[in-house]
PDB file of C-alpha atoms and ligand atoms in Angstrom:
ATOM      1  CA  MET A 286       2.459  -5.734  16.390  1.00  0.00           C
ATOM      2  CA  THR A 287       1.759  -8.484  13.880  1.00  0.00           C
ATOM      3  CA  SER A 288      -1.473  -7.851  12.026  1.00  0.00           C
ATOM      4  CA  VAL A 289      -3.774 -10.497  10.614  1.00  0.00           C
ATOM      5  CA  LEU A 290      -6.655  -9.723   8.287  1.00  0.00           C
ATOM      6  CA  ILE A 291      -9.581 -12.129   8.533  1.00  0.00           C
ATOM      7  CA  ILE A 292     -11.854 -12.156   5.493  1.00  0.00           C
ATOM      8  CA  GLU A 293     -14.782 -14.367   6.440  1.00  0.00           C
ATOM      9  CA  ASP A 294     -18.503 -13.771   6.011  1.00  0.00           C
ATOM     10  CA  GLU A 295     -19.591 -16.100   8.808  1.00  0.00           C
ATOM     11  CA  VAL A 296     -19.869 -13.448  11.476  1.00  0.00           C
ATOM     12  CA  ASN A 297     -19.604 -15.788  14.450  1.00  0.00           C
ATOM     13  CA  LEU A 298     -16.495 -17.456  13.100  1.00  0.00           C
ATOM     14  CA  SER A 299     -14.770 -14.196  12.224  1.00  0.00           C
ATOM     15  CA  ARG A 300     -15.547 -12.758  15.659  1.00  0.00           C
ATOM     16  CA  ILE A 301     -14.150 -15.777  17.445  1.00  0.00           C
ATOM     17  CA  LEU A 302     -11.061 -15.744  15.240  1.00  0.00           C
ATOM     18  CA  ALA A 303     -10.512 -12.046  15.893  1.00  0.00           C
ATOM     19  CA  ARG A 304     -10.889 -12.485  19.633  1.00  0.00           C
ATOM     20  CA  VAL A 305      -8.553 -15.453  19.861  1.00  0.00           C
ATOM     21  CA  LEU A 306      -5.951 -13.794  17.641  1.00  0.00           C
ATOM     22  CA  GLU A 307      -6.030 -10.703  19.825  1.00  0.00           C
ATOM     23  CA  GLU A 308      -5.634 -12.826  22.946  1.00  0.00           C
ATOM     24  CA  GLU A 309      -2.590 -14.342  21.247  1.00  0.00           C
ATOM     25  CA  GLY A 310      -1.073 -10.901  20.761  1.00  0.00           C
ATOM     26  CA  PHE A 311      -1.983 -10.253  17.142  1.00  0.00           C
ATOM     27  CA  GLN A 312      -3.780  -7.233  15.817  1.00  0.00           C
ATOM     28  CA  ALA A 313      -6.902  -8.587  14.098  1.00  0.00           C
ATOM     29  CA  LEU A 314      -8.742  -6.860  11.251  1.00  0.00           C
ATOM     30  CA  VAL A 315     -12.039  -8.293  10.033  1.00  0.00           C
ATOM     31  CA  GLU A 316     -13.802  -7.985   6.702  1.00  0.00           C
ATOM     32  CA  TYR A 317     -16.961  -9.828   5.703  1.00  0.00           C
ATOM     33  CA  ARG A 318     -16.796  -9.423   1.930  1.00  0.00           C
ATOM     34  CA  GLY A 319     -14.201 -10.371  -0.643  1.00  0.00           C
ATOM     35  CA  ASP A 320     -14.100  -7.000  -2.375  1.00  0.00           C
ATOM     36  CA  SER A 321     -13.782  -4.912   0.793  1.00  0.00           C
ATOM     37  CA  GLY A 322     -11.345  -7.501   2.155  1.00  0.00           C
ATOM     38  CA  LEU A 323      -9.119  -6.993  -0.866  1.00  0.00           C
ATOM     39  CA  GLU A 324      -9.266  -3.219  -0.422  1.00  0.00           C
ATOM     40  CA  THR A 325      -8.303  -3.479   3.224  1.00  0.00           C
ATOM     41  CA  ALA A 326      -5.472  -5.873   2.406  1.00  0.00           C
ATOM     42  CA  LEU A 327      -4.100  -3.450  -0.200  1.00  0.00           C
ATOM     43  CA  ALA A 328      -4.500  -0.414   2.012  1.00  0.00           C
ATOM     44  CA  SER A 329      -3.093  -1.819   5.251  1.00  0.00           C
ATOM     45  CA  ALA A 330      -0.790  -4.613   4.017  1.00  0.00           C
ATOM     46  CA  PRO A 331      -1.360  -6.962   6.971  1.00  0.00           C
ATOM     47  CA  ASP A 332       1.338  -9.463   7.936  1.00  0.00           C
ATOM     48  CA  ALA A 333      -0.964 -12.391   7.136  1.00  0.00           C
ATOM     49  CA  VAL A 334      -4.429 -13.055   5.734  1.00  0.00           C
ATOM     50  CA  VAL A 335      -6.967 -15.679   6.747  1.00  0.00           C
ATOM     51  CA  LEU A 336      -9.235 -15.956   3.734  1.00  0.00           C
ATOM     52  CA  ASP A 337     -12.512 -17.800   3.367  1.00  0.00           C
ATOM     53  CA  LEU A 338     -13.023 -19.346  -0.047  1.00  0.00           C
ATOM     54  CA  SER A 339     -16.691 -18.561  -0.507  1.00  0.00           C
ATOM     55  CA  LEU A 340     -17.423 -14.879   0.077  1.00  0.00           C
ATOM     56  CA  PRO A 341     -19.894 -12.273  -1.132  1.00  0.00           C
ATOM     57  CA  GLY A 342     -18.534  -9.555  -3.400  1.00  0.00           C
ATOM     58  CA  MET A 343     -15.508 -11.488  -4.659  1.00  0.00           C
ATOM     59  CA  ASP A 344     -14.560 -15.092  -3.991  1.00  0.00           C
ATOM     60  CA  GLY A 345     -11.472 -16.014  -2.002  1.00  0.00           C
ATOM     61  CA  LEU A 346      -9.573 -17.390  -4.979  1.00  0.00           C
ATOM     62  CA  ARG A 347      -9.885 -14.124  -6.828  1.00  0.00           C
ATOM     63  CA  VAL A 348      -8.941 -12.125  -3.720  1.00  0.00           C
ATOM     64  CA  CYS A 349      -5.803 -14.227  -3.376  1.00  0.00           C
ATOM     65  CA  ARG A 350      -4.922 -13.906  -7.040  1.00  0.00           C
ATOM     66  CA  GLU A 351      -5.363 -10.113  -6.937  1.00  0.00           C
ATOM     67  CA  LEU A 352      -3.153  -9.824  -3.855  1.00  0.00           C
ATOM     68  CA  ARG A 353      -0.347 -11.744  -5.536  1.00  0.00           C
ATOM     69  CA  ALA A 354      -0.813  -9.861  -8.801  1.00  0.00           C
ATOM     70  CA  ARG A 355      -0.188  -6.634  -6.909  1.00  0.00           C
ATOM     71  CA  GLY A 356       2.992  -7.889  -5.362  1.00  0.00           C
ATOM     72  CA  LEU A 357       1.747  -8.626  -1.849  1.00  0.00           C
ATOM     73  CA  ARG A 358       3.492 -11.707  -0.552  1.00  0.00           C
ATOM     74  CA  MET A 359       2.248 -12.124   2.990  1.00  0.00           C
ATOM     75  CA  PRO A 360       1.157 -15.625   4.070  1.00  0.00           C
ATOM     76  CA  VAL A 361      -2.424 -16.401   3.046  1.00  0.00           C
ATOM     77  CA  ILE A 362      -4.266 -19.237   4.773  1.00  0.00           C
ATOM     78  CA  MET A 363      -7.423 -20.245   3.006  1.00  0.00           C
ATOM     79  CA  LEU A 364     -10.480 -21.653   4.744  1.00  0.00           C
ATOM     80  CA  THR A 365     -12.416 -24.156   2.691  1.00  0.00           C
ATOM     81  CA  ALA A 366     -15.590 -26.142   3.131  1.00  0.00           C
ATOM     82  CA  ARG A 367     -15.329 -29.754   4.219  1.00  0.00           C
ATOM     83  CA  ASP A 368     -14.361 -32.197   1.495  1.00  0.00           C
ATOM     84  CA  ALA A 369     -13.902 -29.516  -1.124  1.00  0.00           C
ATOM     85  CA  VAL A 370     -10.627 -31.070  -2.242  1.00  0.00           C
ATOM     86  CA  PRO A 371     -10.497 -29.457  -5.693  1.00  0.00           C
ATOM     87  CA  ASP A 372     -10.970 -26.079  -3.985  1.00  0.00           C
ATOM     88  CA  ARG A 373      -7.933 -26.642  -1.810  1.00  0.00           C
ATOM     89  CA  VAL A 374      -5.792 -27.422  -4.803  1.00  0.00           C
ATOM     90  CA  ARG A 375      -7.094 -24.385  -6.651  1.00  0.00           C
ATOM     91  CA  GLY A 376      -6.429 -22.209  -3.620  1.00  0.00           C
ATOM     92  CA  LEU A 377      -2.785 -23.222  -3.613  1.00  0.00           C
ATOM     93  CA  ASP A 378      -2.656 -22.639  -7.376  1.00  0.00           C
ATOM     94  CA  HIS A 379      -3.905 -19.114  -6.842  1.00  0.00           C
ATOM     95  CA  GLY A 380      -1.136 -18.232  -4.440  1.00  0.00           C
ATOM     96  CA  ALA A 381      -2.430 -19.336  -1.021  1.00  0.00           C
ATOM     97  CA  ASP A 382       0.254 -20.741   1.289  1.00  0.00           C
ATOM     98  CA  ASP A 383      -1.941 -23.133   3.202  1.00  0.00           C
ATOM     99  CA  TYR A 384      -5.519 -24.161   3.764  1.00  0.00           C
ATOM    100  CA  LEU A 385      -7.668 -25.410   6.598  1.00  0.00           C
ATOM    101  CA  VAL A 386     -10.840 -27.394   6.191  1.00  0.00           C
ATOM    102  CA  LYS A 387     -13.848 -26.242   8.220  1.00  0.00           C
ATOM    103  CA  PRO A 388     -14.503 -26.985  10.973  1.00  0.00           C
ATOM    104  CA  PHE A 389     -10.961 -26.587  12.308  1.00  0.00           C
ATOM    105  CA  ALA A 390      -9.407 -26.064  15.703  1.00  0.00           C
ATOM    106  CA  ILE A 391      -8.433 -22.430  16.139  1.00  0.00           C
ATOM    107  CA  GLU A 392      -5.214 -23.584  17.825  1.00  0.00           C
ATOM    108  CA  GLU A 393      -4.306 -25.262  14.563  1.00  0.00           C
ATOM    109  CA  LEU A 394      -4.880 -22.037  12.674  1.00  0.00           C
ATOM    110  CA  ILE A 395      -2.725 -20.085  15.152  1.00  0.00           C
ATOM    111  CA  ALA A 396       0.050 -22.663  14.925  1.00  0.00           C
ATOM    112  CA  ARG A 397       0.084 -22.513  11.148  1.00  0.00           C
ATOM    113  CA  LEU A 398      -0.072 -18.726  11.136  1.00  0.00           C
ATOM    114  CA  ARG A 399       2.961 -18.574  13.396  1.00  0.00           C
ATOM    115  CA  ALA A 400       4.826 -21.071  11.242  1.00  0.00           C
ATOM    116  CA  HIS A 401       4.130 -19.148   8.052  1.00  0.00           C
ATOM    117  CA  LEU A 402       4.969 -15.816   9.634  1.00  0.00           C
ATOM    118  CA  ARG A 403       8.284 -17.234  10.846  1.00  0.00           C
ATOM    119  CA  ARG A 404       9.026 -18.551   7.402  1.00  0.00           C
ATOM    120  CA  ALA A 405       8.064 -15.213   5.865  1.00  0.00           C
ATOM    121  CA  GLY A 406      10.983 -14.078   7.959  1.00  0.00           C
ATOM    122  CA  GLU A 407      12.031 -11.282  10.262  1.00  0.00           C
ATOM    123  CA  PRO A 408      14.327  -9.628   7.732  1.00  0.00           C
ATOM    124  CA  ASN A 409      11.163  -8.393   6.069  1.00  0.00           C
ATOM    125  CA  GLU A 410      10.860  -5.350   8.242  1.00  0.00           C
ATOM    126  CA  ARG A 411       8.157  -3.036   6.972  1.00  0.00           C
ATOM    127  CA  LEU A 412       7.596   0.640   7.520  1.00  0.00           C
ATOM    128  CA  VAL A 413       3.971   1.645   7.156  1.00  0.00           C
ATOM    129  CA  VAL A 414       2.452   5.123   7.092  1.00  0.00           C
ATOM    130  CA  ALA A 415      -1.209   5.117   6.003  1.00  0.00           C
ATOM    131  CA  ASP A 416      -1.231   3.179   2.711  1.00  0.00           C
ATOM    132  CA  LEU A 417       2.464   3.762   2.074  1.00  0.00           C
ATOM    133  CA  VAL A 418       4.508   0.624   2.729  1.00  0.00           C
ATOM    134  CA  LEU A 419       8.292   0.408   2.498  1.00  0.00           C
ATOM    135  CA  GLU A 420      10.296  -2.822   2.851  1.00  0.00           C
ATOM    136  CA  PRO A 421      13.926  -1.877   3.519  1.00  0.00           C
ATOM    137  CA  SER A 422      15.488  -5.278   2.821  1.00  0.00           C
ATOM    138  CA  ALA A 423      13.565  -5.873  -0.396  1.00  0.00           C
ATOM    139  CA  ARG A 424      13.979  -2.197  -1.378  1.00  0.00           C
ATOM    140  CA  ARG A 425      10.330  -2.084  -2.319  1.00  0.00           C
ATOM    141  CA  VAL A 426       7.778   0.683  -1.869  1.00  0.00           C
ATOM    142  CA  ARG A 427       4.053   0.525  -2.475  1.00  0.00           C
ATOM    143  CA  ARG A 428       1.347   3.121  -2.132  1.00  0.00           C
ATOM    144  CA  GLY A 429      -2.228   1.824  -2.014  1.00  0.00           C
ATOM    145  CA  GLY A 430      -0.905  -1.532  -3.222  1.00  0.00           C
ATOM    146  CA  ARG A 431       0.739  -0.044  -6.307  1.00  0.00           C
ATOM    147  CA  GLU A 432       4.484  -0.517  -6.550  1.00  0.00           C
ATOM    148  CA  LEU A 433       6.533   2.665  -6.908  1.00  0.00           C
ATOM    149  CA  SER A 434       9.779   2.799  -8.801  1.00  0.00           C
ATOM    150  CA  LEU A 435      12.291   4.899  -6.869  1.00  0.00           C
ATOM    151  CA  THR A 436      15.962   5.624  -7.436  1.00  0.00           C
ATOM    152  CA  ALA A 437      18.382   4.608  -4.676  1.00  0.00           C
ATOM    153  CA  GLN A 438      18.588   8.150  -3.336  1.00  0.00           C
ATOM    154  CA  GLU A 439      14.823   8.664  -3.399  1.00  0.00           C
ATOM    155  CA  PHE A 440      14.383   5.365  -1.583  1.00  0.00           C
ATOM    156  CA  ASP A 441      16.873   6.300   1.127  1.00  0.00           C
ATOM    157  CA  LEU A 442      15.234   9.671   1.597  1.00  0.00           C
ATOM    158  CA  LEU A 443      11.771   8.143   1.898  1.00  0.00           C
ATOM    159  CA  GLU A 444      13.023   5.467   4.298  1.00  0.00           C
ATOM    160  CA  PHE A 445      14.598   8.155   6.476  1.00  0.00           C
ATOM    161  CA  LEU A 446      11.390  10.196   6.564  1.00  0.00           C
ATOM    162  CA  MET A 447       9.293   7.095   7.300  1.00  0.00           C
ATOM    163  CA  ARG A 448      11.579   6.026  10.153  1.00  0.00           C
ATOM    164  CA  HIS A 449      11.006   9.463  11.647  1.00  0.00           C
ATOM    165  CA  ARG A 450       7.351   9.807  10.805  1.00  0.00           C
ATOM    166  CA  GLY A 451       5.711  12.756  12.485  1.00  0.00           C
ATOM    167  CA  GLN A 452       9.074  14.404  13.255  1.00  0.00           C
ATOM    168  CA  VAL A 453      10.089  17.499  11.371  1.00  0.00           C
ATOM    169  CA  MET A 454      13.480  16.884   9.745  1.00  0.00           C
ATOM    170  CA  SER A 455      15.668  19.827   8.871  1.00  0.00           C
ATOM    171  CA  ARG A 456      17.362  19.939   5.484  1.00  0.00           C
ATOM    172  CA  GLN A 457      20.718  19.628   7.211  1.00  0.00           C
ATOM    173  CA  ARG A 458      19.685  16.523   9.096  1.00  0.00           C
ATOM    174  CA  ILE A 459      18.291  14.943   5.943  1.00  0.00           C
ATOM    175  CA  LEU A 460      21.467  15.853   4.106  1.00  0.00           C
ATOM    176  CA  ASP A 461      23.673  14.323   6.792  1.00  0.00           C
ATOM    177  CA  HIS A 462      21.704  11.103   7.002  1.00  0.00           C
ATOM    178  CA  VAL A 463      20.802  10.477   3.406  1.00  0.00           C
ATOM    179  CA  TRP A 464      23.775  11.949   1.555  1.00  0.00           C
ATOM    180  CA  GLY A 465      26.418  11.674   4.233  1.00  0.00           C
ATOM    181  CA  TYR A 466      28.638  14.340   5.714  1.00  0.00           C
ATOM    182  CA  GLU A 467      31.263  14.060   3.021  1.00  0.00           C
ATOM    183  CA  ALA A 468      28.856  14.798   0.225  1.00  0.00           C
ATOM    184  CA  MET A 469      29.239  18.171  -1.477  1.00  0.00           C
ATOM    185  CA  PRO A 470      25.864  18.404  -3.105  1.00  0.00           C
ATOM    186  CA  VAL A 471      24.252  21.375  -4.719  1.00  0.00           C
ATOM    187  CA  SER A 472      22.698  23.495  -2.037  1.00  0.00           C
ATOM    188  CA  ASN A 473      19.096  22.645  -2.730  1.00  0.00           C
ATOM    189  CA  ILE A 474      19.523  18.920  -3.354  1.00  0.00           C
ATOM    190  CA  VAL A 475      17.141  17.991  -0.535  1.00  0.00           C
ATOM    191  CA  ASP A 476      14.402  20.135  -2.043  1.00  0.00           C
ATOM    192  CA  ILE A 477      15.040  18.669  -5.462  1.00  0.00           C
ATOM    193  CA  TYR A 478      14.723  15.115  -4.182  1.00  0.00           C
ATOM    194  CA  ILE A 479      11.663  15.942  -2.106  1.00  0.00           C
ATOM    195  CA  HIS A 480      10.151  17.211  -5.326  1.00  0.00           C
ATOM    196  CA  TYR A 481      10.989  13.923  -7.113  1.00  0.00           C
ATOM    197  CA  LEU A 482       9.573  11.920  -4.225  1.00  0.00           C
ATOM    198  CA  ARG A 483       6.344  13.873  -4.128  1.00  0.00           C
ATOM    199  CA  ASP A 484       5.913  13.246  -7.818  1.00  0.00           C
ATOM    200  CA  LYS A 485       6.048   9.510  -7.224  1.00  0.00           C
ATOM    201  CA  VAL A 486       4.504   9.153  -3.775  1.00  0.00           C
ATOM    202  CA  ASP A 487       1.949  11.909  -3.397  1.00  0.00           C
ATOM    203  CA  ASN A 488       0.926  13.463  -6.675  1.00  0.00           C
ATOM    204  CA  SER A 489      -1.581  10.845  -7.741  1.00  0.00           C
ATOM    205  CA  ASN A 490      -3.059  10.626  -4.237  1.00  0.00           C
ATOM    206  CA  LYS A 491      -5.516  12.886  -2.531  1.00  0.00           C
ATOM    207  CA  ALA A 492      -3.858  12.316   0.832  1.00  0.00           C
ATOM    208  CA  LYS A 493      -0.436  13.993   0.718  1.00  0.00           C
ATOM    209  CA  LEU A 494       2.061  12.503   3.154  1.00  0.00           C
ATOM    210  CA  ILE A 495       5.195  14.585   2.574  1.00  0.00           C
ATOM    211  CA  LYS A 496       4.721  18.000   4.114  1.00  0.00           C
ATOM    212  CA  THR A 497       6.802  21.141   4.031  1.00  0.00           C
ATOM    213  CA  VAL A 498       7.405  22.945   7.298  1.00  0.00           C
ATOM    214  CA  ARG A 499       8.284  26.407   6.167  1.00  0.00           C
ATOM    215  CA  SER A 500      11.857  27.509   6.873  1.00  0.00           C
ATOM    216  CA  VAL A 501      12.520  24.308   8.837  1.00  0.00           C
ATOM    217  CA  GLY A 502      12.337  21.240   6.633  1.00  0.00           C
ATOM    218  CA  TYR A 503      10.070  18.336   5.908  1.00  0.00           C
ATOM    219  CA  VAL A 504       7.901  15.860   7.737  1.00  0.00           C
ATOM    220  CA  LEU A 505       6.100  12.717   6.666  1.00  0.00           C
ATOM    221  CA  ARG A 506       2.770  12.314   8.359  1.00  0.00           C
ATOM    222  CA  THR A 507      -0.873  11.611   7.615  1.00  0.00           C
TER     223      THR A 507
HETATM  224 CA1   CA B 114     -18.176 -18.174   3.434  1.00  0.00          CA
END
């Protein structure tokens, strides 16, 4: 389901937006402050963000800049006050894709969201487990918004585990899928690569995602 994060401190407006988006088949997340909105965006990597310019905690321009600085490239539509033309220009300078001037028709917002999401493109499939986000086509992985640098084999292994989240994968199955049946690897290569992956994915996080199932294999789950 396509998720949209609404960061807007006007409670009535954010509620209406959330309701209409859900009626349109989106999953809506709502935050009322800039700082918590940024945290939620980094943790859940929504498909699009609707961002008010003037917010408590952190203003919308800064939120947008921080998102881009951390490599998040989802469409961001900024909401600005009427006649605040310089704000609109600044919003686009700070990485927003579009803006709407309040008051606006919600239909217009939905139409633009759909257009930007289409442009952002279907090839950008994303696998998400908790705050771990993997984009197969871009070969990118982030945990908690921080980009991880993985080797090709580590990436393939993580992608395989994420595609089968919650399912225990035996070493043999991992070997077959990630290394291929013709590979003649050292016997404990899966364990070695799991160790590398844990170093990069789990070690600096309290919540460990890669779990060992004794004498069976490994599973990725929260
Ligand atoms: Ca506001």
